[in-house]
CSV table of C-alpha atoms in Angstrom, one decimal:
chain,number,residue,atom,x,y,z
A,221,MET,CA,56.3,169.5,111.3
A,222,GLY,CA,55.5,167.0,114.1
A,223,GLU,CA,52.7,165.4,112.0
A,224,ILE,CA,55.1,165.0,109.0
A,225,PHE,CA,57.7,163.1,111.1
A,226,LYS,CA,54.9,161.0,112.6
A,227,LEU,CA,53.7,160.1,109.1
A,228,ILE,CA,57.2,159.3,107.9
A,229,LYS,CA,57.7,157.0,110.8
A,230,GLY,CA,54.7,155.0,109.7
A,231,GLY,CA,56.0,154.6,106.1
A,232,ASN,CA,56.6,151.3,104.5
A,233,LYS,CA,59.8,149.9,106.1
A,234,PRO,CA,60.8,147.5,103.3
A,235,SER,CA,60.7,150.4,100.8
A,236,LEU,CA,63.1,152.5,102.9
A,237,ILE,CA,65.5,149.6,103.5
A,238,ALA,CA,65.5,148.8,99.8
A,239,ALA,CA,66.1,152.4,98.9
A,240,LEU,CA,69.1,152.7,101.1
A,241,VAL,CA,70.6,149.3,100.0
A,242,ASN,CA,70.1,150.2,96.3
A,243,LEU,CA,71.7,153.6,96.8
A,244,PHE,CA,74.7,152.0,98.3
A,245,LEU,CA,74.9,149.4,95.5
A,246,GLY,CA,74.4,152.0,92.8
A,247,ILE,CA,77.4,154.0,94.1
A,248,ILE,CA,79.8,151.1,94.3
A,249,LYS,CA,78.6,149.8,91.0
A,250,GLY,CA,79.2,153.2,89.5
A,251,VAL,CA,82.7,153.2,90.9
A,252,ALA,CA,83.3,149.7,89.5
A,253,TYR,CA,82.0,150.8,86.1
A,254,PHE,CA,84.4,153.8,86.1
A,255,PHE,CA,87.4,151.5,86.7
A,256,THR,CA,86.3,148.5,84.5
A,257,GLY,CA,84.2,150.0,81.7
A,258,ASN,CA,82.0,146.9,81.9
A,259,VAL,CA,78.6,147.5,80.2
A,260,ALA,CA,76.9,144.8,82.4
A,261,MET,CA,78.1,146.8,85.4
A,262,PHE,CA,76.7,149.9,83.8
A,263,ALA,CA,73.3,148.2,83.5
A,264,GLU,CA,73.4,147.2,87.1
A,265,MET,CA,74.4,150.7,88.2
A,266,MET,CA,71.4,152.2,86.4
A,267,HIS,CA,69.2,149.5,87.8
A,268,SER,CA,70.2,150.1,91.4
A,269,LEU,CA,70.0,153.9,91.2
A,270,GLY,CA,66.6,153.6,89.5
A,271,ASP,CA,65.3,151.3,92.2
A,272,ALA,CA,66.7,153.5,94.9
A,273,ALA,CA,64.9,156.6,93.6
A,274,ASN,CA,61.7,154.6,93.0
A,275,GLN,CA,61.6,153.0,96.4
A,276,PHE,CA,62.4,156.2,98.2
A,277,PHE,CA,59.4,157.9,96.6
A,278,VAL,CA,57.3,154.9,97.4
A,279,PHE,CA,58.3,155.1,101.1
A,280,ILE,CA,57.3,158.8,101.2
A,281,GLY,CA,54.1,158.0,99.4
A,282,SER,CA,53.2,155.2,101.7
A,283,ALA,CA,53.8,157.5,104.7
A,284,LEU,CA,51.7,160.4,103.3
A,285,SER,CA,48.9,157.9,102.4
A,286,LYS,CA,48.3,157.4,106.2
A,287,LYS,CA,47.3,161.0,106.7
A,288,ALA,CA,43.9,161.2,108.5
A,289,PRO,CA,40.9,162.3,106.4
A,290,THR,CA,40.0,166.0,106.4
A,291,ALA,CA,36.8,168.0,105.7
A,292,LYS,CA,38.1,168.7,102.2
A,293,PHE,CA,39.3,165.1,101.6
A,294,PRO,CA,36.8,162.9,103.5
A,295,ASN,CA,38.0,159.7,101.9
A,296,GLY,CA,41.5,160.1,103.2
A,297,PHE,CA,44.8,160.0,101.3
A,298,GLY,CA,45.1,156.3,100.8
A,299,ARG,CA,45.5,156.6,97.0
A,300,VAL,CA,48.5,158.9,97.3
A,301,VAL,CA,50.7,155.8,97.4
A,302,ASN,CA,49.3,154.7,94.0
A,303,LEU,CA,49.9,158.1,92.5
A,304,VAL,CA,53.5,158.1,93.8
A,305,CYS,CA,54.1,154.7,92.4
A,306,LEU,CA,52.9,155.8,89.0
A,307,GLY,CA,55.3,158.7,89.1
A,308,ALA,CA,58.2,156.6,90.4
A,309,VAL,CA,57.9,154.1,87.5
A,310,LEU,CA,58.7,156.9,85.1
A,311,ILE,CA,62.2,157.1,86.5
A,312,VAL,CA,62.7,153.3,86.1
A,313,ALA,CA,61.3,153.5,82.6
A,314,ILE,CA,63.9,156.1,81.5
A,315,LEU,CA,66.7,154.2,83.1
A,316,SER,CA,65.4,151.0,81.5
A,317,TYR,CA,65.6,152.6,78.1
A,318,GLU,CA,69.1,153.9,78.7
A,319,THR,CA,70.2,150.4,79.8
A,320,ILE,CA,68.8,148.7,76.7
A,321,LYS,CA,70.3,151.4,74.4
A,322,GLU,CA,73.7,151.0,75.9
A,323,GLY,CA,73.5,147.2,75.8
A,324,TRP,CA,72.4,147.3,72.2
A,325,HIS,CA,75.3,149.6,71.3
A,326,HIS,CA,77.8,147.3,73.0
A,327,PHE,CA,76.2,144.1,71.4
A,328,ILE,CA,76.5,145.6,67.9
A,329,HIS,CA,79.9,147.1,68.4
A,330,PRO,CA,81.6,145.1,71.2
A,331,THR,CA,84.7,146.7,72.6
A,332,GLU,CA,87.8,145.0,73.8
A,333,GLU,CA,87.6,142.8,76.9
A,334,SER,CA,86.7,144.8,80.0
A,335,GLY,CA,89.3,145.1,82.8
A,336,GLY,CA,89.0,144.8,86.5
A,337,VAL,CA,87.1,141.5,86.4
A,338,LEU,CA,87.7,140.7,90.0
A,339,ILE,CA,86.4,144.2,91.0
A,340,ALA,CA,83.3,143.7,89.0
A,341,LEU,CA,82.7,140.2,90.3
A,342,GLY,CA,83.3,141.3,93.9
A,343,VAL,CA,80.8,144.2,93.6
A,344,LEU,CA,78.2,142.0,92.0
A,345,SER,CA,78.7,139.4,94.8
A,346,ILE,CA,77.9,142.1,97.3
A,347,GLY,CA,74.9,143.0,95.2
A,348,ILE,CA,73.6,139.4,95.1
A,349,ILE,CA,73.9,139.1,98.9
A,350,LEU,CA,72.3,142.5,99.8
A,351,GLU,CA,69.5,142.3,97.1
A,352,GLY,CA,68.7,138.8,98.1
A,353,THR,CA,68.5,139.8,101.8
A,354,VAL,CA,66.1,142.7,100.9
A,355,LEU,CA,64.0,140.3,98.7
A,356,HIS,CA,63.7,137.9,101.6
A,357,LYS,CA,62.7,140.7,104.0
A,358,ALA,CA,60.1,141.9,101.4
A,359,ALA,CA,58.8,138.3,101.1
A,360,GLN,CA,58.4,138.1,104.9
A,361,GLU,CA,56.5,141.4,104.9
A,362,VAL,CA,54.2,140.1,102.2
A,363,LEU,CA,53.4,137.0,104.3
A,364,HIS,CA,53.0,139.1,107.4
A,365,GLU,CA,50.5,141.4,105.7
A,366,VAL,CA,48.3,138.5,104.7
A,367,GLY,CA,48.6,136.8,108.1
A,368,VAL,CA,50.7,133.8,107.0
A,369,GLU,CA,53.7,132.3,108.9
A,370,ASN,CA,56.8,133.7,107.4
A,371,LYS,CA,59.8,131.9,109.0
A,372,GLY,CA,62.5,130.1,107.1
A,373,PHE,CA,64.3,130.3,103.8
A,374,LEU,CA,61.1,129.5,101.9
A,375,ALA,CA,59.6,132.9,102.4
A,376,VAL,CA,60.3,134.0,98.8
A,377,PRO,CA,58.7,131.2,96.9
A,378,LYS,CA,55.9,131.0,99.5
A,379,SER,CA,55.1,134.7,99.1
A,380,VAL,CA,54.4,134.4,95.4
A,381,ALA,CA,50.9,133.0,95.9
A,382,TYR,CA,50.0,135.9,98.2
A,383,LEU,CA,51.7,138.7,96.2
A,384,ASN,CA,48.4,140.2,94.9
A,385,ARG,CA,47.1,140.7,98.4
A,386,ALA,CA,50.2,142.6,99.6
A,387,LYS,CA,50.2,146.4,100.0
A,388,PRO,CA,51.2,148.3,96.9
A,389,ALA,CA,54.5,149.5,98.3
A,390,THR,CA,55.5,146.0,99.6
A,391,LYS,CA,54.6,144.4,96.3
A,392,LEU,CA,56.7,146.9,94.3
A,393,VAL,CA,59.7,146.3,96.5
A,394,TRP,CA,59.3,142.5,96.1
A,395,MET,CA,59.1,142.7,92.3
A,396,GLU,CA,62.0,145.2,92.0
A,397,ASP,CA,64.3,143.2,94.2
A,398,LEU,CA,63.5,139.9,92.5
A,399,VAL,CA,64.5,141.5,89.2
A,400,ALA,CA,67.5,143.2,90.9
A,401,THR,CA,68.8,139.9,92.4
A,402,SER,CA,68.3,138.1,89.0
A,403,GLY,CA,70.1,141.0,87.2
A,404,ASN,CA,73.1,140.7,89.5
A,405,ILE,CA,73.3,137.0,88.9
A,406,LEU,CA,73.0,137.4,85.1
A,407,ALA,CA,75.7,140.2,85.1
A,408,PHE,CA,78.0,138.0,87.2
A,409,LEU,CA,77.6,135.1,84.8
A,410,ALA,CA,78.0,137.3,81.8
A,411,ILE,CA,81.3,138.7,83.0
A,412,VAL,CA,82.7,135.2,83.9
A,413,ILE,CA,81.7,133.7,80.5
A,414,ALA,CA,83.0,136.7,78.6
A,415,TYR,CA,86.3,136.5,80.4
A,416,PHE,CA,86.9,132.8,79.6
A,417,THR,CA,85.4,132.8,76.1
A,418,GLY,CA,86.3,136.3,74.9
A,419,TRP,CA,82.7,136.8,73.8
A,420,SER,CA,82.4,140.4,75.1
A,421,ALA,CA,79.1,141.0,73.2
A,422,LEU,CA,77.5,138.8,75.8
A,423,GLU,CA,77.8,141.7,78.3
A,424,GLY,CA,75.7,143.9,76.0
A,425,LEU,CA,73.1,141.1,75.5
A,426,VAL,CA,72.8,140.7,79.3
A,427,SER,CA,72.5,144.5,79.7
A,428,MET,CA,69.5,144.4,77.3
A,429,ILE,CA,67.9,141.5,79.2
A,430,ILE,CA,68.3,143.5,82.5
A,431,GLY,CA,66.7,146.5,80.8
A,432,ILE,CA,63.8,144.4,79.5
A,433,MET,CA,63.2,142.9,83.0
A,434,MET,CA,63.1,146.5,84.4
A,435,PHE,CA,60.5,147.4,81.8
A,436,TYR,CA,58.4,144.4,82.8
A,437,VAL,CA,58.4,145.7,86.4
A,438,VAL,CA,57.4,149.1,85.1
A,439,GLY,CA,54.5,147.7,83.2
A,440,ARG,CA,53.2,145.6,86.1
A,441,VAL,CA,53.6,148.4,88.7
A,442,PHE,CA,51.9,150.9,86.3
A,443,LEU,CA,48.9,148.7,85.7
A,444,ASP,CA,48.5,147.7,89.4
A,445,ASN,CA,48.6,151.3,90.6
A,446,ALA,CA,46.5,152.7,87.7
A,447,ARG,CA,43.7,150.4,89.0
A,448,GLY,CA,44.4,151.7,92.5
A,449,VAL,CA,44.1,155.3,91.4
A,450,ILE,CA,40.8,154.6,89.6
A,451,GLY,CA,39.4,152.7,92.6
A,452,GLU,CA,39.6,148.9,92.5
A,453,THR,CA,37.3,146.4,94.3
A,454,ASP,CA,38.9,143.9,96.6
A,455,GLU,CA,36.8,140.9,95.5
A,456,GLU,CA,38.1,138.5,98.1
A,457,MET,CA,37.2,140.8,101.0
A,458,GLN,CA,33.9,141.7,99.4
A,459,ILE,CA,32.8,138.1,99.5
A,460,HIS,CA,34.2,137.7,103.0
A,461,ILE,CA,32.5,140.7,104.4
A,462,GLY,CA,29.2,140.0,102.5
A,463,ASN,CA,29.1,136.5,104.1
A,464,LEU,CA,29.7,138.0,107.6
A,465,VAL,CA,26.9,140.4,107.2
A,466,MET,CA,24.5,137.7,105.9
A,467,GLU,CA,25.2,135.7,109.0
A,468,ASP,CA,23.3,138.2,111.1
A,469,PRO,CA,19.8,136.9,111.6
A,470,HIS,CA,18.2,140.4,111.1
A,471,VAL,CA,19.7,140.8,107.6
A,472,THR,CA,17.7,139.2,104.8
A,473,ASP,CA,19.8,140.2,101.8
A,474,ILE,CA,22.5,142.6,100.6
A,475,ARG,CA,21.4,145.0,98.0
A,476,ARG,CA,24.8,146.7,97.5
A,477,LEU,CA,28.2,146.0,98.8
A,478,GLU,CA,31.4,147.8,97.8
A,479,VAL,CA,34.9,147.2,99.2
A,480,ILE,CA,37.2,149.7,97.5
A,481,LYS,CA,40.9,149.8,97.9
A,482,GLU,CA,42.2,153.1,99.1
A,483,GLY,CA,45.9,152.5,98.9
A,484,GLU,CA,46.7,150.2,101.7
A,485,PHE,CA,43.3,150.5,103.2
A,486,LEU,CA,39.7,149.3,102.5
A,487,HIS,CA,36.5,151.4,102.5
A,488,VAL,CA,33.3,149.5,102.8
A,489,THR,CA,29.8,150.5,101.8
A,490,VAL,CA,26.9,148.2,102.6
A,491,VAL,CA,23.1,148.5,101.8
A,492,ALA,CA,21.5,145.6,103.6
A,493,GLU,CA,17.8,144.6,103.5
A,494,THR,CA,15.9,143.8,106.7
A,495,ASP,CA,12.4,143.4,108.1
A,496,PRO,CA,10.6,146.8,107.8
A,497,ASN,CA,8.6,146.0,111.0
A,498,LEU,CA,11.7,146.2,113.2
A,499,SER,CA,12.1,149.4,115.2
A,500,LEU,CA,14.6,152.1,114.3
A,501,ALA,CA,16.2,151.8,117.8
A,502,PHE,CA,16.7,148.0,117.4
A,503,LEU,CA,18.1,148.4,113.8
A,504,ASP,CA,20.5,151.1,115.2
A,505,ASP,CA,21.9,148.5,117.6
A,506,VAL,CA,22.2,145.9,114.8
A,507,ARG,CA,24.0,148.5,112.7
A,508,ASP,CA,26.5,149.3,115.4
A,509,HIS,CA,27.2,145.6,115.8
A,510,LEU,CA,27.8,145.1,112.1
A,511,VAL,CA,29.9,148.2,111.7
A,512,GLU,CA,32.1,147.1,114.6
A,513,MET,CA,32.5,143.6,113.1
A,514,ILE,CA,33.4,144.9,109.7
A,515,MET,CA,35.9,147.5,111.1
A,516,SER,CA,37.6,144.6,112.9
A,517,GLN,CA,38.5,143.0,109.5
A,518,LYS,CA,42.1,143.5,108.3
A,519,GLY,CA,42.7,146.7,106.4
A,520,VAL,CA,39.2,148.2,106.8
A,521,THR,CA,39.3,151.8,108.0
A,522,LYS,CA,35.9,153.2,106.9
A,523,VAL,CA,32.4,151.6,106.9
A,524,SER,CA,29.1,153.1,105.7
A,525,LEU,CA,26.1,150.8,106.4
A,526,LEU,CA,22.5,151.5,105.5
A,527,PHE,CA,19.3,149.5,105.9
A,528,ASP,CA,16.5,149.2,103.4
A,529,GLU,CA,13.3,147.1,103.5
A,530,GLU,CA,13.4,143.7,101.9
A,531,ASP,CA,12.2,143.5,98.3
A,532,GLU,CA,11.8,139.7,98.0
A,533,VAL,CA,14.7,139.6,95.4
A,534,THR,CA,17.8,137.6,96.4
A,535,ASN,CA,20.6,139.9,95.3
A,536,TRP,CA,23.5,138.5,97.3
A,537,GLU,CA,23.0,134.8,96.3
A,538,HIS,CA,22.8,135.9,92.7
A,539,HIS,CA,26.0,137.8,93.1
A,540,LEU,CA,27.8,134.8,94.6
A,541,ALA,CA,26.5,132.6,91.8
A,542,GLU,CA,27.9,135.0,89.2
A,543,LYS,CA,31.3,135.1,90.9
A,544,LYS,CA,31.5,131.3,91.0
A,545,GLN,CA,30.6,131.1,87.3
A,546,ASP,CA,33.3,133.6,86.4
A,547,SER,CA,35.9,131.7,88.4
A,548,ASN,CA,35.0,128.5,86.6
A,549,GLU,CA,35.3,130.1,83.2
């Protein structure tokens, strides 16, 4: 039991904060929908409740992924967070469908003007403030994870460029809260416009737009975490670590280098070529130095390094040339 609490304590904090905020928003939006009957409010209620469930599961998954490797699972549990994210998006997908269906029904058969406009606008204003705050916190966490200064109100736009390097859980929170904040704003505008123009079908249209945005997040999160479950290479770290290894004067080439994402962590496998005349004791010291250097890199938790005799074939330079050609294309 003590180990479980210790793991939970190390879970992704932005996910937990986002889950609690969305649960609160889902409840008050549900109350507002009960009193107003506003379909845009219904869409936002479903969105907030879906995000709350999703982000809570992600928090648990990120905590369990930090469990230490065992004899039965020597590679650790890093991919648990990817599996949990895949399961969590099913919840959002179902709620997205219900949101679009309800919005379509209201768009085709618009009801009379919804009541309680001030209640709906007040709740949505609270949602904009809280969701925007969580989005800003998630953006700061993205920048923190990649080692970039994260102060100021520009954290959100600044974090866009580094989003693909963020941890899966943090990236999911960022994307969901961007959509959530946008959804609150759209629902707010729809209610105001419908109130002054009498075009109540607009609320159904906005509900469908919110549902489609939710489906977009589902698709992105599913694809990202499906790659994580299969085992995806971190190409940026692969080149970085490869160049570090090649800087050692006793390494003549790299025959094989794998940097595999295991959830929030990186597992590195290196087969380096060296002079076969060097003694085993000396190469053991070189290996210890290289392993220590690689382990000091951000996110690396496991290193397997082997030596082989040089074969006069330049594998690493050829690999870099291929990567450069692919990026130019």
